[in-house]
Tab-separated table of C-alpha atoms in Angstrom:
chain	number	residue	atom	x	y	z
A	495	MET	CA	-14.468	-6.421	16.029
A	496	SER	CA	-14.809	-4.775	19.398
A	497	LEU	CA	-11.051	-5.223	20.148
A	498	TYR	CA	-8.263	-4.187	17.650
A	499	TYR	CA	-4.798	-6.043	17.991
A	500	ARG	CA	-1.653	-3.981	16.962
A	501	PRO	CA	1.639	-5.492	17.535
A	502	LEU	CA	4.589	-3.390	18.540
A	503	PRO	CA	7.392	-4.430	16.006
A	504	GLN	CA	11.215	-4.689	17.151
A	505	LEU	CA	13.888	-4.527	15.351
A	506	ASP	CA	16.513	-4.836	17.916
A	507	ALA	CA	19.224	-7.815	17.766
A	508	ALA	CA	18.641	-8.569	21.313
A	509	ARG	CA	15.532	-10.533	20.510
A	510	PRO	CA	13.770	-12.507	23.440
A	511	ALA	CA	13.702	-16.172	22.991
A	512	ASP	CA	9.956	-16.016	23.310
A	513	ALA	CA	9.440	-13.191	20.850
A	514	LEU	CA	7.418	-13.917	17.765
A	515	THR	CA	8.176	-13.088	14.071
A	516	LEU	CA	5.788	-10.514	12.695
A	517	ALA	CA	4.146	-11.726	9.101
A	518	GLY	CA	7.069	-14.237	8.424
A	519	GLY	CA	9.452	-10.968	7.910
A	520	TRP	CA	12.238	-8.927	9.178
A	521	CYS	CA	10.415	-7.441	12.816
A	522	TRP	CA	9.515	-9.201	15.939
A	523	PHE	CA	7.037	-8.675	18.357
A	524	ASP	CA	6.492	-9.691	21.829
A	525	ARG	CA	4.030	-7.224	22.889
A	526	VAL	CA	0.747	-5.894	21.719
A	527	GLU	CA	-1.330	-2.764	21.970
A	528	VAL	CA	-4.956	-3.509	22.145
A	529	LEU	CA	-7.479	-0.857	20.801
A	530	SER	CA	-10.659	-0.098	21.510
A	531	ARG	CA	-13.466	2.703	20.784
A	532	THR	CA	-14.854	2.436	24.009
A	533	ALA	CA	-11.676	2.174	26.183
A	534	PRO	CA	-7.985	3.611	26.490
A	535	PRO	CA	-5.381	1.719	24.850
A	536	ARG	CA	-3.200	-1.058	26.886
A	537	ILE	CA	-0.168	-2.938	26.004
A	538	VAL	CA	-0.269	-6.881	26.708
A	539	PRO	CA	2.168	-9.575	26.370
A	540	ALA	CA	1.898	-11.542	22.913
A	541	ALA	CA	1.110	-14.450	25.061
A	542	ASP	CA	-2.439	-12.940	26.001
A	543	VAL	CA	-3.740	-12.228	22.438
A	544	PRO	CA	-6.269	-14.815	21.123
A	545	GLN	CA	-4.739	-17.414	19.176
A	546	ASP	CA	-6.739	-16.854	16.046
A	547	VAL	CA	-5.383	-13.046	15.922
A	548	LEU	CA	-1.762	-14.302	16.483
A	549	LEU	CA	-2.076	-16.766	13.514
A	550	ARG	CA	-2.480	-13.912	11.233
A	551	LEU	CA	-0.116	-11.537	13.019
A	552	THR	CA	2.803	-14.120	12.502
A	553	ALA	CA	1.854	-16.457	9.376
A	554	PRO	CA	4.137	-15.796	6.477
A	555	ARG	CA	2.531	-13.593	3.624
A	556	ALA	CA	1.812	-15.420	0.268
A	557	SER	CA	3.602	-13.989	-2.651
A	558	VAL	CA	2.300	-10.979	-4.778
A	559	ALA	CA	3.000	-11.225	-8.461
A	560	GLY	CA	6.113	-13.787	-7.877
A	561	LEU	CA	7.421	-11.450	-5.165
A	562	GLY	CA	8.156	-12.782	-1.665
A	563	MET	CA	6.942	-10.865	1.146
A	564	GLY	CA	9.598	-11.611	3.617
A	565	GLN	CA	11.665	-9.111	2.204
A	566	VAL	CA	10.557	-5.231	1.092
A	567	GLN	CA	9.622	-4.909	-2.205
A	568	ILE	CA	10.048	-1.350	-4.210
A	569	MET	CA	7.132	-0.478	-6.595
A	570	GLY	CA	8.021	2.203	-8.742
A	571	ILE	CA	5.176	4.784	-9.577
A	572	LEU	CA	4.926	5.096	-13.251
A	573	ASN	CA	2.074	7.430	-14.076
A	574	VAL	CA	1.176	7.491	-18.063
A	575	THR	CA	-1.065	10.642	-17.554
A	576	PRO	CA	-0.757	14.450	-18.512
A	577	ASP	CA	-1.956	15.528	-15.018
A	578	SER	CA	-0.407	13.666	-11.950
A	579	PHE	CA	0.491	15.704	-9.167
A	580	SER	CA	4.130	14.646	-9.251
A	581	ASP	CA	5.158	13.748	-12.742
A	582	GLY	CA	1.971	14.407	-14.894
A	583	GLY	CA	3.086	14.555	-18.430
A	584	SER	CA	6.756	13.539	-18.094
A	585	PHE	CA	6.026	9.488	-19.406
A	586	ILE	CA	2.854	10.398	-21.258
A	587	ALA	CA	4.618	8.802	-24.492
A	588	PRO	CA	5.058	5.190	-24.886
A	589	ASP	CA	8.677	5.449	-25.453
A	590	ALA	CA	9.207	7.552	-22.523
A	591	ALA	CA	7.397	5.417	-20.108
A	592	LEU	CA	9.190	2.295	-21.293
A	593	ALA	CA	12.570	4.000	-20.625
A	594	GLN	CA	11.341	5.005	-17.287
A	595	ALA	CA	10.097	1.643	-16.330
A	596	ILE	CA	13.519	0.216	-17.139
A	597	ALA	CA	15.352	2.829	-15.469
A	598	MET	CA	13.324	2.121	-12.132
A	599	GLN	CA	14.174	-1.585	-12.596
A	600	ALA	CA	17.863	-0.580	-13.018
A	601	ASP	CA	17.552	1.158	-9.673
A	602	GLY	CA	16.201	-1.455	-8.038
A	603	ALA	CA	12.273	-1.658	-8.107
A	604	SER	CA	10.991	-5.082	-8.222
A	605	ILE	CA	7.337	-4.000	-9.703
A	606	ILE	CA	6.046	-1.141	-11.775
A	607	ASP	CA	2.665	0.138	-10.822
A	608	ILE	CA	1.300	1.623	-14.380
A	609	GLY	CA	-1.633	3.961	-13.751
A	610	GLY	CA	-3.405	5.972	-16.650
A	611	GLU	CA	-5.935	8.138	-14.687
A	612	SER	CA	-4.484	10.566	-11.983
A	613	THR	CA	-5.972	10.212	-8.568
A	614	ARG	CA	-4.467	13.489	-6.859
A	615	PRO	CA	-6.920	15.718	-5.281
A	616	GLY	CA	-9.497	17.271	-7.450
A	617	ALA	CA	-8.542	14.859	-10.385
A	618	ALA	CA	-11.289	14.363	-13.020
A	619	LEU	CA	-12.693	10.967	-14.315
A	620	VAL	CA	-11.001	9.567	-17.356
A	621	PRO	CA	-12.872	7.464	-19.596
A	622	ASP	CA	-12.503	3.877	-19.499
A	623	ALA	CA	-10.837	3.607	-23.138
A	624	GLU	CA	-8.670	6.661	-22.674
A	625	GLU	CA	-7.427	5.098	-19.684
A	626	LEU	CA	-6.743	1.430	-21.411
A	627	ALA	CA	-5.293	3.510	-24.415
A	628	ARG	CA	-2.515	5.212	-21.976
A	629	THR	CA	-1.567	1.675	-20.331
A	630	ALA	CA	-1.837	-0.858	-22.825
A	631	PRO	CA	0.924	0.000	-24.936
A	632	VAL	CA	3.241	0.632	-22.230
A	633	ILE	CA	2.473	-2.780	-20.593
A	634	ALA	CA	2.719	-4.506	-23.555
A	635	ALA	CA	6.317	-2.971	-24.502
A	636	LEU	CA	7.554	-3.400	-21.005
A	637	ARG	CA	6.342	-7.255	-20.619
A	638	GLU	CA	8.427	-7.632	-24.251
A	639	GLN	CA	11.462	-6.144	-23.067
A	640	SER	CA	11.524	-7.069	-19.237
A	641	ASP	CA	10.245	-9.985	-16.763
A	642	ILE	CA	9.698	-7.439	-13.962
A	643	ALA	CA	6.297	-7.474	-12.156
A	644	ILE	CA	4.042	-4.891	-13.340
A	645	SER	CA	1.148	-3.704	-11.306
A	646	ILE	CA	-2.238	-2.188	-13.137
A	647	ASP	CA	-3.386	0.875	-10.965
A	648	THR	CA	-6.921	1.321	-12.047
A	649	ARG	CA	-10.387	1.230	-10.489
A	650	LYS	CA	-12.162	0.066	-13.598
A	651	GLY	CA	-12.516	-3.554	-14.568
A	652	GLY	CA	-12.149	-3.813	-17.920
A	653	VAL	CA	-8.878	-1.918	-17.814
A	654	ALA	CA	-7.764	-4.120	-15.284
A	655	ARG	CA	-8.665	-7.476	-17.137
A	656	ALA	CA	-7.118	-6.046	-20.179
A	657	ALA	CA	-3.667	-5.488	-18.397
A	658	VAL	CA	-3.727	-9.166	-16.460
A	659	ALA	CA	-4.290	-10.492	-19.916
A	660	MET	CA	-0.859	-8.677	-21.362
A	661	GLY	CA	0.797	-9.682	-18.070
A	662	ALA	CA	-0.019	-7.586	-15.268
A	663	GLY	CA	0.345	-9.497	-11.919
A	664	LEU	CA	-1.468	-7.559	-9.724
A	665	ILE	CA	-4.758	-5.303	-9.531
A	666	ASN	CA	-3.995	-2.010	-7.415
A	667	ASP	CA	-7.393	-0.590	-6.901
A	668	ILE	CA	-7.690	2.796	-5.139
A	669	SER	CA	-11.535	2.476	-4.635
A	670	ALA	CA	-11.466	-1.122	-3.043
A	671	MET	CA	-13.912	-2.550	-5.742
A	672	THR	CA	-16.462	0.255	-5.039
A	673	TRP	CA	-16.104	2.169	-7.921
A	674	ASP	CA	-16.841	-0.712	-10.663
A	675	PRO	CA	-19.502	-3.445	-9.732
A	676	GLN	CA	-17.539	-5.933	-12.057
A	677	MET	CA	-14.230	-5.528	-10.470
A	678	ALA	CA	-14.562	-8.314	-7.997
A	679	GLN	CA	-15.521	-10.878	-10.180
A	680	ILE	CA	-12.823	-9.832	-12.747
A	681	ALA	CA	-10.184	-10.061	-9.983
A	682	ALA	CA	-11.529	-13.213	-8.884
A	683	ASP	CA	-11.220	-14.708	-12.480
A	684	SER	CA	-7.871	-13.108	-12.919
A	685	GLY	CA	-6.087	-15.562	-10.717
A	686	GLN	CA	-3.955	-12.448	-9.653
A	687	PRO	CA	-3.797	-10.647	-6.556
A	688	ILE	CA	-5.796	-7.422	-5.792
A	689	CYS	CA	-4.815	-4.470	-3.426
A	690	LEU	CA	-7.606	-2.913	-1.593
A	691	MET	CA	-7.442	0.831	-0.591
A	692	HIS	CA	-8.952	2.978	1.362
A	693	ALA	CA	-10.414	6.069	0.122
A	694	LYS	CA	-12.776	8.436	1.801
A	695	GLY	CA	-14.725	9.972	-1.268
A	696	ASP	CA	-13.217	9.731	-4.862
A	697	PRO	CA	-10.636	11.710	-6.303
A	698	GLU	CA	-12.368	14.954	-7.296
A	699	THR	CA	-13.841	15.611	-3.489
A	700	MET	CA	-11.902	13.656	-1.349
A	701	GLN	CA	-10.095	16.121	0.380
A	702	ALA	CA	-13.154	18.555	1.117
A	703	ASP	CA	-13.021	18.410	5.024
A	704	PRO	CA	-12.664	14.593	5.516
A	705	GLN	CA	-13.812	13.392	8.942
A	706	TYR	CA	-13.373	10.423	10.758
A	707	ASP	CA	-14.744	9.113	14.568
A	708	ASP	CA	-11.296	7.751	14.693
A	709	VAL	CA	-9.556	7.210	11.185
A	710	LEU	CA	-6.960	4.379	12.450
A	711	LEU	CA	-10.040	2.101	13.446
A	712	ASP	CA	-12.345	3.555	10.820
A	713	VAL	CA	-9.923	2.819	7.987
A	714	PHE	CA	-9.310	-0.819	9.703
A	715	ASP	CA	-12.951	-1.457	9.527
A	716	TYR	CA	-13.654	-0.328	6.223
A	717	LEU	CA	-10.849	-2.417	4.804
A	718	ALA	CA	-12.209	-5.436	6.755
A	719	ASP	CA	-15.129	-4.934	5.081
A	720	ARG	CA	-13.706	-5.018	1.637
A	721	ILE	CA	-11.802	-8.154	2.239
A	722	ALA	CA	-14.954	-9.727	3.293
A	723	VAL	CA	-16.637	-8.693	0.004
A	724	ALA	CA	-13.405	-9.665	-1.787
A	725	GLU	CA	-13.604	-13.362	-0.069
A	726	ALA	CA	-17.230	-13.609	-1.087
A	727	ALA	CA	-16.430	-13.020	-4.469
A	728	GLY	CA	-13.888	-16.029	-4.536
A	729	ILE	CA	-10.810	-13.710	-4.082
A	730	PRO	CA	-8.889	-15.983	-0.751
A	731	ARG	CA	-7.246	-13.568	1.554
A	732	ASP	CA	-3.845	-14.738	0.279
A	733	ARG	CA	-4.314	-12.993	-2.938
A	734	ILE	CA	-5.495	-9.867	-0.908
A	735	VAL	CA	-2.879	-6.812	-0.253
A	736	VAL	CA	-4.279	-3.870	1.913
A	737	ASP	CA	-3.517	-0.089	1.982
A	738	PRO	CA	-4.457	2.588	4.330
A	739	GLY	CA	-4.529	5.276	1.797
A	740	ILE	CA	-2.535	7.947	2.865
A	741	GLY	CA	-3.449	11.069	1.237
A	742	PHE	CA	-7.195	9.770	-0.296
A	743	GLY	CA	-9.709	11.865	1.654
A	744	LYS	CA	-7.208	12.246	4.946
A	745	THR	CA	-5.650	15.555	6.494
A	746	GLN	CA	-2.300	15.895	7.884
A	747	GLU	CA	-3.255	14.416	11.195
A	748	HIS	CA	-5.063	11.532	9.808
A	749	ASN	CA	-1.874	10.639	7.670
A	750	LEU	CA	0.388	10.787	10.673
A	751	ALA	CA	-2.130	8.953	13.029
A	752	LEU	CA	-2.265	6.285	10.421
A	753	LEU	CA	1.740	5.762	9.964
A	754	ARG	CA	2.379	6.073	13.512
A	755	ARG	CA	0.430	2.409	13.886
A	756	LEU	CA	0.590	0.803	10.917
A	757	SER	CA	1.292	-2.502	12.027
A	758	LEU	CA	-2.271	-2.612	13.137
A	759	PHE	CA	-2.701	-3.627	9.526
A	760	HIS	CA	-0.835	-6.678	9.817
A	761	ALA	CA	-3.943	-8.092	11.815
A	762	PHE	CA	-5.691	-9.139	8.550
A	763	GLY	CA	-3.070	-11.316	7.594
A	764	CYS	CA	-2.060	-9.485	4.408
A	765	PRO	CA	0.798	-7.961	2.953
A	766	ILE	CA	0.371	-3.837	3.408
A	767	LEU	CA	1.192	-1.623	0.649
A	768	LEU	CA	2.389	2.083	1.575
A	769	GLY	CA	1.830	4.616	-0.604
A	770	ALA	CA	3.108	7.871	0.796
A	771	SER	CA	5.808	9.209	-1.627
A	772	ARG	CA	6.207	13.096	-2.231
A	773	LYS	CA	2.530	13.801	-0.934
A	774	ARG	CA	1.646	16.989	0.048
A	775	PHE	CA	1.358	16.340	3.955
A	776	ILE	CA	5.411	15.748	3.260
A	777	GLY	CA	5.744	19.055	1.946
A	778	THR	CA	3.970	20.913	4.453
A	779	ILE	CA	6.000	19.298	7.243
A	780	THR	CA	9.344	19.653	5.495
A	781	GLY	CA	8.523	22.593	3.884
A	782	ALA	CA	9.097	21.225	-0.034
A	783	GLN	CA	6.704	23.145	-1.768
A	784	ALA	CA	7.663	21.034	-4.958
A	785	ALA	CA	6.560	17.711	-5.109
A	786	ALA	CA	10.135	16.563	-6.321
A	787	ASP	CA	11.794	18.378	-3.683
A	788	ARG	CA	10.027	16.189	-0.961
A	789	MET	CA	12.325	12.883	-1.474
A	790	ALA	CA	13.929	13.221	1.837
A	791	GLY	CA	10.691	13.252	3.703
A	792	SER	CA	9.407	10.472	1.658
A	793	LEU	CA	12.169	8.395	2.320
A	794	ALA	CA	11.641	8.671	6.359
A	795	VAL	CA	8.252	7.832	5.928
A	796	THR	CA	9.427	4.672	3.845
A	797	LEU	CA	11.795	3.802	6.370
A	798	ALA	CA	9.244	4.455	9.193
A	799	GLY	CA	6.811	1.755	7.187
A	800	VAL	CA	9.790	-0.793	7.152
A	801	ALA	CA	10.588	-0.613	10.527
A	802	GLN	CA	6.759	-1.480	10.968
A	803	GLY	CA	7.378	-4.469	8.702
A	804	VAL	CA	5.582	-2.915	5.886
A	805	GLN	CA	6.183	-4.972	2.739
A	806	ILE	CA	5.732	-2.936	-0.293
A	807	HIS	CA	6.570	0.548	-0.915
A	808	ARG	CA	5.352	2.613	-3.591
A	809	VAL	CA	7.574	5.533	-4.556
A	810	HIS	CA	8.943	7.595	-7.183
A	811	ASP	CA	12.445	7.857	-6.116
A	812	THR	CA	13.221	3.968	-6.673
A	813	LYS	CA	16.794	4.498	-6.746
A	814	GLU	CA	17.111	5.957	-3.165
A	815	ALA	CA	14.588	4.019	-1.701
A	816	LYS	CA	16.211	0.786	-2.614
A	817	ALA	CA	19.314	2.087	-1.435
A	818	ALA	CA	17.781	3.214	2.191
A	819	CYS	CA	16.298	-0.251	2.491
A	820	ASP	CA	19.078	-1.922	1.685
A	821	MET	CA	21.044	0.134	4.153
A	822	ALA	CA	18.444	-0.578	6.960
A	823	ARG	CA	18.452	-4.225	6.278
A	824	ALA	CA	22.275	-4.491	6.816
A	825	LEU	CA	21.907	-2.702	9.968
A	826	ARG	CA	19.339	-5.049	10.871
A	827	GLY	CA	22.032	-7.717	10.582
A	828	GLN	CA	20.409	-9.421	7.757
A	829	ASP	CA	22.309	-10.627	4.378
């Protein structure tokens, strides 16, 4: 598309009578930033935006894994890997993983994202059978003990299919179905939603000097293409979640540029997932060298995403993120 329409989300209690609700959620807007690759940005009244664009900006989002998108949802990260950047090795044993999942649920997570392959910068490929051996026992045990929503963090169709058969309600594919040619059909046949994330390159090479013409618009166009592929494969748009892929083939400035204008991605008419928790750029900005010390910076990013209407927040610190989001909701005057 030649023009891109980014709603300017507001949370103020003094809402104009003609303001529109963003994505059926907690933000409103009455102005839109019009972006282009060939002209400077300009701000226009929402009434000047094409009706088809306004419909996608305002339409309530379909539920994801049984979770309503009219409110913030906290996704707890559960890495059953030996080498994830923040907690690698901590939950590799199934009993430890199950205990962590139950603890995150008690702390306020509404969905647990289980991954058996590290996707940190420089991470090596994990064979399908090994990834499945890491994730399957945890999914089975968690489903036996809890009805919490489960997401499978994988780019491999076979792993996704097995996880859905055991009760996963969301496929979270960092490759947006580009790694495994079977993923699109497997996701379509599953009947479950899929999260399509932008990544530039694979984990082994993605941080080797990533370049963009315009990171915001390049990421948007990539996701638009992947949504089209998903729809062509039989995955309706109301079963698609989008993720701009913070930290996946992006410099600090790329990450900040995306975070400042996250609301652009509402133009797809899909829920947005934000996964920035404890990432390196947060440590660089805040001076927190250890990943575990980046909670404060991570919470700031989460709340910035909430202020732009982002529905799903993938975090390590579930208790603190839930408390921060609850406090923000109270300040907005919502029950």
